[in-house]
mmCIF file with all atom_site columns, C-alpha atoms in Angstrom:
data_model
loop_
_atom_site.group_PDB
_atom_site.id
_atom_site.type_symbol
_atom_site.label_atom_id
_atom_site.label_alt_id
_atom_site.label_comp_id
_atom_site.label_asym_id
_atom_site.label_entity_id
_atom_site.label_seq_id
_atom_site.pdbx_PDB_ins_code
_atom_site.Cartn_x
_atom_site.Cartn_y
_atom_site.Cartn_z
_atom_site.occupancy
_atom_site.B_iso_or_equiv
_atom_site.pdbx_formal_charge
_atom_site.auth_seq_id
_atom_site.auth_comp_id
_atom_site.auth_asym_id
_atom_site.auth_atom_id
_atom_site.pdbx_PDB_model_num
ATOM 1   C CA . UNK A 1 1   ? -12.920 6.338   14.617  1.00 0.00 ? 1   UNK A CA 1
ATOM 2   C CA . UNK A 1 2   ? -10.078 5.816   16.820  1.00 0.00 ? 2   UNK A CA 1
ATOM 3   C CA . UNK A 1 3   ? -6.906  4.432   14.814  1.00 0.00 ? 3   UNK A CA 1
ATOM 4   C CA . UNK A 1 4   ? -6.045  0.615   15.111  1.00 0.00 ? 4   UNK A CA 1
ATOM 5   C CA . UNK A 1 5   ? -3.021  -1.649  14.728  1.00 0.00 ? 5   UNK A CA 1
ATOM 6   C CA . UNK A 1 6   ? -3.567  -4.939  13.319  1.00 0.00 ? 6   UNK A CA 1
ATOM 7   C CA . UNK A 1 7   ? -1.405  -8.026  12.975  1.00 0.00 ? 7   UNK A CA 1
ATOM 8   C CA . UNK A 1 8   ? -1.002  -11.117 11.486  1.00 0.00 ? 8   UNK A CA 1
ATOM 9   C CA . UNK A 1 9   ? -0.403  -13.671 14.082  1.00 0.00 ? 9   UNK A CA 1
ATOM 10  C CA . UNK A 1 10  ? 0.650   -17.535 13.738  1.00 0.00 ? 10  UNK A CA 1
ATOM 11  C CA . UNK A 1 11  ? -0.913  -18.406 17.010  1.00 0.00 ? 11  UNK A CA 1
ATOM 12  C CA . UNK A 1 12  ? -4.373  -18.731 18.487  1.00 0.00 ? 12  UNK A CA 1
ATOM 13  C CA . UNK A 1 13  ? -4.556  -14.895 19.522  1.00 0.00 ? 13  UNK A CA 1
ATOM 14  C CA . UNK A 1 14  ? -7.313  -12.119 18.989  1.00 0.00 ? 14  UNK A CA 1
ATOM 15  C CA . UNK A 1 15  ? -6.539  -8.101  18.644  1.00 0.00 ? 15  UNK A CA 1
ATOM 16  C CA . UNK A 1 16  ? -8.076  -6.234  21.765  1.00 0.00 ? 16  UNK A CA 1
ATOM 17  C CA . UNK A 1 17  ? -10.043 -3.322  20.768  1.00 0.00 ? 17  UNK A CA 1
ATOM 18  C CA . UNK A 1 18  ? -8.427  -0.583  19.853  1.00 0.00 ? 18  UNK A CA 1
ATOM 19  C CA . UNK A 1 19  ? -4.714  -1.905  21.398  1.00 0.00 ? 19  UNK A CA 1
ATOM 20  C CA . UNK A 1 20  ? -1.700  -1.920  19.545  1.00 0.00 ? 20  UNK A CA 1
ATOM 21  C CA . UNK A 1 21  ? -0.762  -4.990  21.275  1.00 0.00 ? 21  UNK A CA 1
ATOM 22  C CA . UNK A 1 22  ? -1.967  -8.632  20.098  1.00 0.00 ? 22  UNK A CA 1
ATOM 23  C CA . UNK A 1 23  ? -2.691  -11.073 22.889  1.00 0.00 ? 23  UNK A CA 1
ATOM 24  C CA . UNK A 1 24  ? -1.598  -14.851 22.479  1.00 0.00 ? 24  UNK A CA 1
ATOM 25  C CA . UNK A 1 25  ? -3.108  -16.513 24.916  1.00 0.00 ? 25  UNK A CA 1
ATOM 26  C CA . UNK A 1 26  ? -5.762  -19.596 24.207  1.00 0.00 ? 26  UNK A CA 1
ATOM 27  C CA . UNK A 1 27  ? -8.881  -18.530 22.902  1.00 0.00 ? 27  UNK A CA 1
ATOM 28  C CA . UNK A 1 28  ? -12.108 -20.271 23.364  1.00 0.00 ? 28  UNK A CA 1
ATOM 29  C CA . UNK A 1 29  ? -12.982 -22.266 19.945  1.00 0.00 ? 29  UNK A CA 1
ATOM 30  C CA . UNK A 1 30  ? -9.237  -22.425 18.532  1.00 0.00 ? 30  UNK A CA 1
ATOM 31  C CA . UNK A 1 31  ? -8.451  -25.307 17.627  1.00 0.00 ? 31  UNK A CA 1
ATOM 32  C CA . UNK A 1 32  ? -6.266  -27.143 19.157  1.00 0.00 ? 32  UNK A CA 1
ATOM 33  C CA . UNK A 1 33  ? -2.176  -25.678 17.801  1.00 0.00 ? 33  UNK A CA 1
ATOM 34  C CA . UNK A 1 34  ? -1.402  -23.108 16.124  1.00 0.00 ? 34  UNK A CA 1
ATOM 35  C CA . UNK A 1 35  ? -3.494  -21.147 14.019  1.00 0.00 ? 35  UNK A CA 1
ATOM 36  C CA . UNK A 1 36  ? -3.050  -21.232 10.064  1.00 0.00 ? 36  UNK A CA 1
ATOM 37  C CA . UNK A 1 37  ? -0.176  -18.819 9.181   1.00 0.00 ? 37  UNK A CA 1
ATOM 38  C CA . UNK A 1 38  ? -1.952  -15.056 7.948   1.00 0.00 ? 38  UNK A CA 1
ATOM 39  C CA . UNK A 1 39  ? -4.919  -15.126 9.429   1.00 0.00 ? 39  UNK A CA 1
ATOM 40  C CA . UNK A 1 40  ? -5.754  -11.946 11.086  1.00 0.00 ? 40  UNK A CA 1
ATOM 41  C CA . UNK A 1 41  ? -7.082  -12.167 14.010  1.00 0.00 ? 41  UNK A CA 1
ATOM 42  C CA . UNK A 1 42  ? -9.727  -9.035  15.516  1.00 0.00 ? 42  UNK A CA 1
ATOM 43  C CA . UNK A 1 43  ? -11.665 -9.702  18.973  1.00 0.00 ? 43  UNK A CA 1
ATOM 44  C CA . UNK A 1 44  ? -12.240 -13.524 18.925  1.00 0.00 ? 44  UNK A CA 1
ATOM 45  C CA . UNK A 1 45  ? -12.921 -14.192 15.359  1.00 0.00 ? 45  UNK A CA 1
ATOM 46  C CA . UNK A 1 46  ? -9.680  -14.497 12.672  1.00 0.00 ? 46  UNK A CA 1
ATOM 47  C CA . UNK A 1 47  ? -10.085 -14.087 9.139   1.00 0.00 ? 47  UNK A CA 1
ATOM 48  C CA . UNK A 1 48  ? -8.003  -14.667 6.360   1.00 0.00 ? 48  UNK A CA 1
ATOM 49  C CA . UNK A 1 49  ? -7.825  -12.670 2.619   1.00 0.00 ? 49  UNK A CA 1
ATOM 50  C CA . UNK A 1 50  ? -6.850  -14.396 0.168   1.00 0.00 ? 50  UNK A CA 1
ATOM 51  C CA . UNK A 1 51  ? -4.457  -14.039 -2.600  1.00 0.00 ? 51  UNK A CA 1
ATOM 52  C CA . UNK A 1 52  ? -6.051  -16.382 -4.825  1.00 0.00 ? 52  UNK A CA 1
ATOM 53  C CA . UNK A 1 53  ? -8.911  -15.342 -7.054  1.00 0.00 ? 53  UNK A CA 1
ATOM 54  C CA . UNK A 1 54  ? -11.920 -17.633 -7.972  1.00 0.00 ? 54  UNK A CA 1
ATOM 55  C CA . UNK A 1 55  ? -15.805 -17.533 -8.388  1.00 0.00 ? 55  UNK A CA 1
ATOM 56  C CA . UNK A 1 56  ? -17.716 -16.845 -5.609  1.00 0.00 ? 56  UNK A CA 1
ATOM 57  C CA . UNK A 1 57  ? -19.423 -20.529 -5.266  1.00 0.00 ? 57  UNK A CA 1
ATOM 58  C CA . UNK A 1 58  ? -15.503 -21.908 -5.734  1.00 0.00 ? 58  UNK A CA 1
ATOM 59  C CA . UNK A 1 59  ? -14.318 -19.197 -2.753  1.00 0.00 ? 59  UNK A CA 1
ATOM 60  C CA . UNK A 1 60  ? -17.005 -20.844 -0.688  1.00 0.00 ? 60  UNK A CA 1
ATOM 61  C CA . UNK A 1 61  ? -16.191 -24.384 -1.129  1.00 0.00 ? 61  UNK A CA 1
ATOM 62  C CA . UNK A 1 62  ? -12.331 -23.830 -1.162  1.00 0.00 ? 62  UNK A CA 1
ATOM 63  C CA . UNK A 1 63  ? -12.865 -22.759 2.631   1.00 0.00 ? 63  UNK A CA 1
ATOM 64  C CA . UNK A 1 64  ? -15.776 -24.727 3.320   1.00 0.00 ? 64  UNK A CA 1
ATOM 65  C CA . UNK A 1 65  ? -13.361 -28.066 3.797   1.00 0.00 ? 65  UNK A CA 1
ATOM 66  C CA . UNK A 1 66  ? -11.009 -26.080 6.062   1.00 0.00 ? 66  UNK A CA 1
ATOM 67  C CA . UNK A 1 67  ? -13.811 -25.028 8.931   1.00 0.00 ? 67  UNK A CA 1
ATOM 68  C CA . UNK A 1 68  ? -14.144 -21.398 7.444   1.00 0.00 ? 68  UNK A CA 1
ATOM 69  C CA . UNK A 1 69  ? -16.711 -19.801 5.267   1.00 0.00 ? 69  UNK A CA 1
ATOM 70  C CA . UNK A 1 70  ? -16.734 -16.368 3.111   1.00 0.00 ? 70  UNK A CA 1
ATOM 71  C CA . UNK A 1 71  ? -16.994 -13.949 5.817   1.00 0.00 ? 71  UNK A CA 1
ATOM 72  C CA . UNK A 1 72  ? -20.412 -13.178 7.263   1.00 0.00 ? 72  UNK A CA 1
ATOM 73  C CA . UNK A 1 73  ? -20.410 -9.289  9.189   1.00 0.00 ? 73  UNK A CA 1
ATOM 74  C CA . UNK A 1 74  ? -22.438 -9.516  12.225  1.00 0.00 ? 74  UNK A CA 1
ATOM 75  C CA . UNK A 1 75  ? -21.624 -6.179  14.213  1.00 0.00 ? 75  UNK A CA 1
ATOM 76  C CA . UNK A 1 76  ? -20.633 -2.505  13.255  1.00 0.00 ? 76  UNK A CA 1
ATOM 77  C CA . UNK A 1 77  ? -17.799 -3.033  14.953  1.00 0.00 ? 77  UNK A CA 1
ATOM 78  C CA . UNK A 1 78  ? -16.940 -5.772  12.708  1.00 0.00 ? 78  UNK A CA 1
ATOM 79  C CA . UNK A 1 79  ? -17.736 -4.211  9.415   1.00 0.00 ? 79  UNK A CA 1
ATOM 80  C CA . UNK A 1 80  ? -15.347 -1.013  10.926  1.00 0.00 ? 80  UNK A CA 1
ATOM 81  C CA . UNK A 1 81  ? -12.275 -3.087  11.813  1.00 0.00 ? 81  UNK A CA 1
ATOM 82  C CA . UNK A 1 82  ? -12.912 -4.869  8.101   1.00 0.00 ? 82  UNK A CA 1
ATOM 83  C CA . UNK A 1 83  ? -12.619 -2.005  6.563   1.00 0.00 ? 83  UNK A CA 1
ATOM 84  C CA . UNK A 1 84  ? -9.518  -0.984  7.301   1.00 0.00 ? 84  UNK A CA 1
ATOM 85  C CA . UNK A 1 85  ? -8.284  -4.189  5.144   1.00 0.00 ? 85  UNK A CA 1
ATOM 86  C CA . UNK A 1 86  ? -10.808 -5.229  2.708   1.00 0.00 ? 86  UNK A CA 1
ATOM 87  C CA . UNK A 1 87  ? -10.396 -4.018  -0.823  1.00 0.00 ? 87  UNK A CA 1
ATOM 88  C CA . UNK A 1 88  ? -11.888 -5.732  -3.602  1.00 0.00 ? 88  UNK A CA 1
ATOM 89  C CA . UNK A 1 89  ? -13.127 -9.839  -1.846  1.00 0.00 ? 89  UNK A CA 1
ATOM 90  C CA . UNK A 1 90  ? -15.809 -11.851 -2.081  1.00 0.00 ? 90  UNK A CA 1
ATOM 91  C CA . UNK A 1 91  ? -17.999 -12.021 1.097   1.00 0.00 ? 91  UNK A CA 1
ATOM 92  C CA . UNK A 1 92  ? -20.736 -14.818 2.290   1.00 0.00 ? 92  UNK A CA 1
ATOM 93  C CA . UNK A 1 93  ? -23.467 -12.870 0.754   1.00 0.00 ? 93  UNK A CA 1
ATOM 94  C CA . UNK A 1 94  ? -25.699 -13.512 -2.623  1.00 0.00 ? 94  UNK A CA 1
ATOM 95  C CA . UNK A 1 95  ? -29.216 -13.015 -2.593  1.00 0.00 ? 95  UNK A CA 1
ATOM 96  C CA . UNK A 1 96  ? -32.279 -15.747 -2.076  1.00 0.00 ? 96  UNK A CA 1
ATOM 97  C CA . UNK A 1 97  ? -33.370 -17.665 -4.334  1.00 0.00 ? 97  UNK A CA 1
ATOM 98  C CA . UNK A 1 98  ? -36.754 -16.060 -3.950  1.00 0.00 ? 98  UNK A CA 1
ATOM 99  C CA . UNK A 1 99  ? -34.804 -13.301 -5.227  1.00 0.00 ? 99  UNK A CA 1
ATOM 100 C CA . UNK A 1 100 ? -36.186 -10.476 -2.770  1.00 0.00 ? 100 UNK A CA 1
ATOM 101 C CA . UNK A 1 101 ? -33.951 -10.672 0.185   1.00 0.00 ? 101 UNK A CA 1
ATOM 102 C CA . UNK A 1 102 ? -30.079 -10.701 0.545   1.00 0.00 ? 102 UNK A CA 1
ATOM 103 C CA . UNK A 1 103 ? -28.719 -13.399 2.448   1.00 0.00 ? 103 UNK A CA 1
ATOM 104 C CA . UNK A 1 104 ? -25.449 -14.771 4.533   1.00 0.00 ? 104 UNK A CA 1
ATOM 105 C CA . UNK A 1 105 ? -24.317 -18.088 3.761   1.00 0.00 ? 105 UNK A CA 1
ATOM 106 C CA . UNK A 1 106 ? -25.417 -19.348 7.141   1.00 0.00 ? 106 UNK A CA 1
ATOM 107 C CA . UNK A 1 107 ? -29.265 -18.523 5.810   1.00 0.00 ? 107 UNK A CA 1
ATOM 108 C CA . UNK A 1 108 ? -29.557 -15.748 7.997   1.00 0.00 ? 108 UNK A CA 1
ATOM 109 C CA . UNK A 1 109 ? -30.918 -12.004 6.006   1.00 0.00 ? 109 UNK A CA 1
ATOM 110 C CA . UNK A 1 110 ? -28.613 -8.940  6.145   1.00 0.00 ? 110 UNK A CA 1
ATOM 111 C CA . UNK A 1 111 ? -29.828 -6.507  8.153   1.00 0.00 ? 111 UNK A CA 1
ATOM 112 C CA . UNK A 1 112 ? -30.632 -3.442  6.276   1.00 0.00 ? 112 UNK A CA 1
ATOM 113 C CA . UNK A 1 113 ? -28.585 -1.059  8.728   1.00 0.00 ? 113 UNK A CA 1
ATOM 114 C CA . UNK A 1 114 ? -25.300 -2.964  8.646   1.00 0.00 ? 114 UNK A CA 1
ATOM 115 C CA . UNK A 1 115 ? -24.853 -2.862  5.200   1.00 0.00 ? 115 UNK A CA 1
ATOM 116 C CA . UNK A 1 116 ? -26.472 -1.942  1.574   1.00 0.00 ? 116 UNK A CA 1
ATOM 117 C CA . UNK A 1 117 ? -26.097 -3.411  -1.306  1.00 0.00 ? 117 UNK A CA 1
ATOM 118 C CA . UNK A 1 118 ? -25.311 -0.913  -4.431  1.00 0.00 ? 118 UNK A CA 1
ATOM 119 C CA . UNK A 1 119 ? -27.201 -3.336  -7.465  1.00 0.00 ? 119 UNK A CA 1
ATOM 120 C CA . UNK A 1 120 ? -26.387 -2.263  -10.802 1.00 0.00 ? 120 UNK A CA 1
ATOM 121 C CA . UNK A 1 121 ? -27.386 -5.402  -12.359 1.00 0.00 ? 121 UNK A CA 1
ATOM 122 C CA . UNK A 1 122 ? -30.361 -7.433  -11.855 1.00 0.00 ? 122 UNK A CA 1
ATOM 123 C CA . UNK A 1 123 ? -28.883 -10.547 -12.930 1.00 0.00 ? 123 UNK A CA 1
ATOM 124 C CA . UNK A 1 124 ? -25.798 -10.145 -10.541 1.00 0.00 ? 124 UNK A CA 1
ATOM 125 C CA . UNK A 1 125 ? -26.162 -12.006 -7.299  1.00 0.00 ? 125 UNK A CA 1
ATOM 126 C CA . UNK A 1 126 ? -23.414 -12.484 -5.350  1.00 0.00 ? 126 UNK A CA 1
ATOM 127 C CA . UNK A 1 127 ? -21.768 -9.658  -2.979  1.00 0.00 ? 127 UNK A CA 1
ATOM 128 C CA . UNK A 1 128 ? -18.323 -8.023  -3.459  1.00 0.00 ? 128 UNK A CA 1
ATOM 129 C CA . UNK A 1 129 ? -16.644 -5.965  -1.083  1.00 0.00 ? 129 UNK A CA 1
ATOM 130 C CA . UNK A 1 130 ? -15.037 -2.743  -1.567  1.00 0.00 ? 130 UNK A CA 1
ATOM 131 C CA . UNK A 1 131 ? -13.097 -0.260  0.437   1.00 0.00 ? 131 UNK A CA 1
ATOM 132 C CA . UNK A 1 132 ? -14.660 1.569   2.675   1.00 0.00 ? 132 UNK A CA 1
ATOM 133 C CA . UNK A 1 133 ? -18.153 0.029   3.633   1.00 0.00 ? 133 UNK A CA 1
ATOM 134 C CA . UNK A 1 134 ? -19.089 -0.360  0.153   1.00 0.00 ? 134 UNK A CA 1
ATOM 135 C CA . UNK A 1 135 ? -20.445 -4.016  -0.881  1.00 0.00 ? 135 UNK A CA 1
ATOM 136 C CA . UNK A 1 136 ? -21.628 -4.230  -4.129  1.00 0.00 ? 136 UNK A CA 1
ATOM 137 C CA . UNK A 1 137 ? -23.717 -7.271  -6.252  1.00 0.00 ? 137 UNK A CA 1
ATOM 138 C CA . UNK A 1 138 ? -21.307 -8.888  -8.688  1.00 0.00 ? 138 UNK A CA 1
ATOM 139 C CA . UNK A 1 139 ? -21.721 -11.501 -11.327 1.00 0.00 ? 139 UNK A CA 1
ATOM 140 C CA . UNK A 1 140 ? -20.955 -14.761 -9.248  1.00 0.00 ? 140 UNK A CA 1
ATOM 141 C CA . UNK A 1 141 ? -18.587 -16.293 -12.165 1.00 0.00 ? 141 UNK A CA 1
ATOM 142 C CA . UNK A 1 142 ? -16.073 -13.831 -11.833 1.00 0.00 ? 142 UNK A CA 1
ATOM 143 C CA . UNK A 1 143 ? -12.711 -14.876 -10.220 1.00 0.00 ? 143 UNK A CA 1
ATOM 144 C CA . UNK A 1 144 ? -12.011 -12.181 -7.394  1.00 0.00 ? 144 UNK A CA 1
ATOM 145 C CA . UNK A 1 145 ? -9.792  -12.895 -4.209  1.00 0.00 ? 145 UNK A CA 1
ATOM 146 C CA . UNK A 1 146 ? -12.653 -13.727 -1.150  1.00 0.00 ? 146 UNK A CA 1
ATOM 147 C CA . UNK A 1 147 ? -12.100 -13.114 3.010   1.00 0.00 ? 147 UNK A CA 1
ATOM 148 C CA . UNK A 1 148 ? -12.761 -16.450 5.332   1.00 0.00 ? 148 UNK A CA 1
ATOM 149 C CA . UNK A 1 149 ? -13.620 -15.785 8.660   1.00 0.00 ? 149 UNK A CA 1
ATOM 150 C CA . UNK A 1 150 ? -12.958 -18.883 11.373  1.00 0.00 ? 150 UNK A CA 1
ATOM 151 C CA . UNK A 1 151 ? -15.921 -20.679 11.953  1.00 0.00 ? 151 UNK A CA 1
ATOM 152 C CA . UNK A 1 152 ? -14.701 -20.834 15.461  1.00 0.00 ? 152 UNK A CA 1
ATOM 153 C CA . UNK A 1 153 ? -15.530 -17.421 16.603  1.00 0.00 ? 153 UNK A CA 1
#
């Protein structure tokens, strides 16, 4: 993987590629001023990691009011650049209530070669990331920090 520079940017602005450089220019779906202060923005999606800890159903509610939701991967290339920054964050994944499938917030199912799901416990349902491209299933009451990802992407 080729290295990467990333920075947090103030205004609506997305990281191209692989560049060192971080463009600032309007970007379809901002809204309208400035972007919140440390979001970090990748491509045309920004995301933001919090330093405040709380359950995973509190994470999702928190941003939920603000137009963002626990972050949902939907590319490689997305789960590579996230890497890079994630450590230990709750993501927009627990698993049905059927039990037998993992799901994103948005009710769409994880596809099985973006990402697995290391279950130690049967009774834990909600997805934690870890460095690397490790996501594991956590017990949803625990108060861990949680990534957002702009709804206007």
């Amino acid at each position: 993987m080729e290295s990467m520079t990333v920075r947090i940017v103030k205004t609506c602005g997305f990281q191209e590629d692989n560049n060192t450089t971080t463009s600032n220019h309007n970007v379809e779906g901002c809204h309208s001023g400035p972007c919140r202060e440390n979001w970090v923005a990748y491509r045309n999606c920004r995301y933001l990691f919090s330093k405040e800890s709380a359950s995973w159903e509190g994470s999702r509610t928190a941003w939920a009011a603000q137009n963002s939701s626990l972050l949902q991967i939907d590319s490689r290339e997305e789960r590579d650049f996230l890497k890079l920054l994630s450590l230990y964050h709750w993501i927009g994944l627990s698993l049905s209530e059927n039990e037998k499938s993992w799901q994103w917030t948005d009710g769409s199912l994880l596809s099985s070669d973006l990402l697995e799901v290391h279950l130690s416990n049967t009774r834990w349902t909600c997805v934690l990331s870890h460095p690397g491209n490790e996501v594991y299933a956590k017990n949803c009451s625990l108060d861990e920090r949680y990534i957002c990802k702009s709804s206007s992407c």
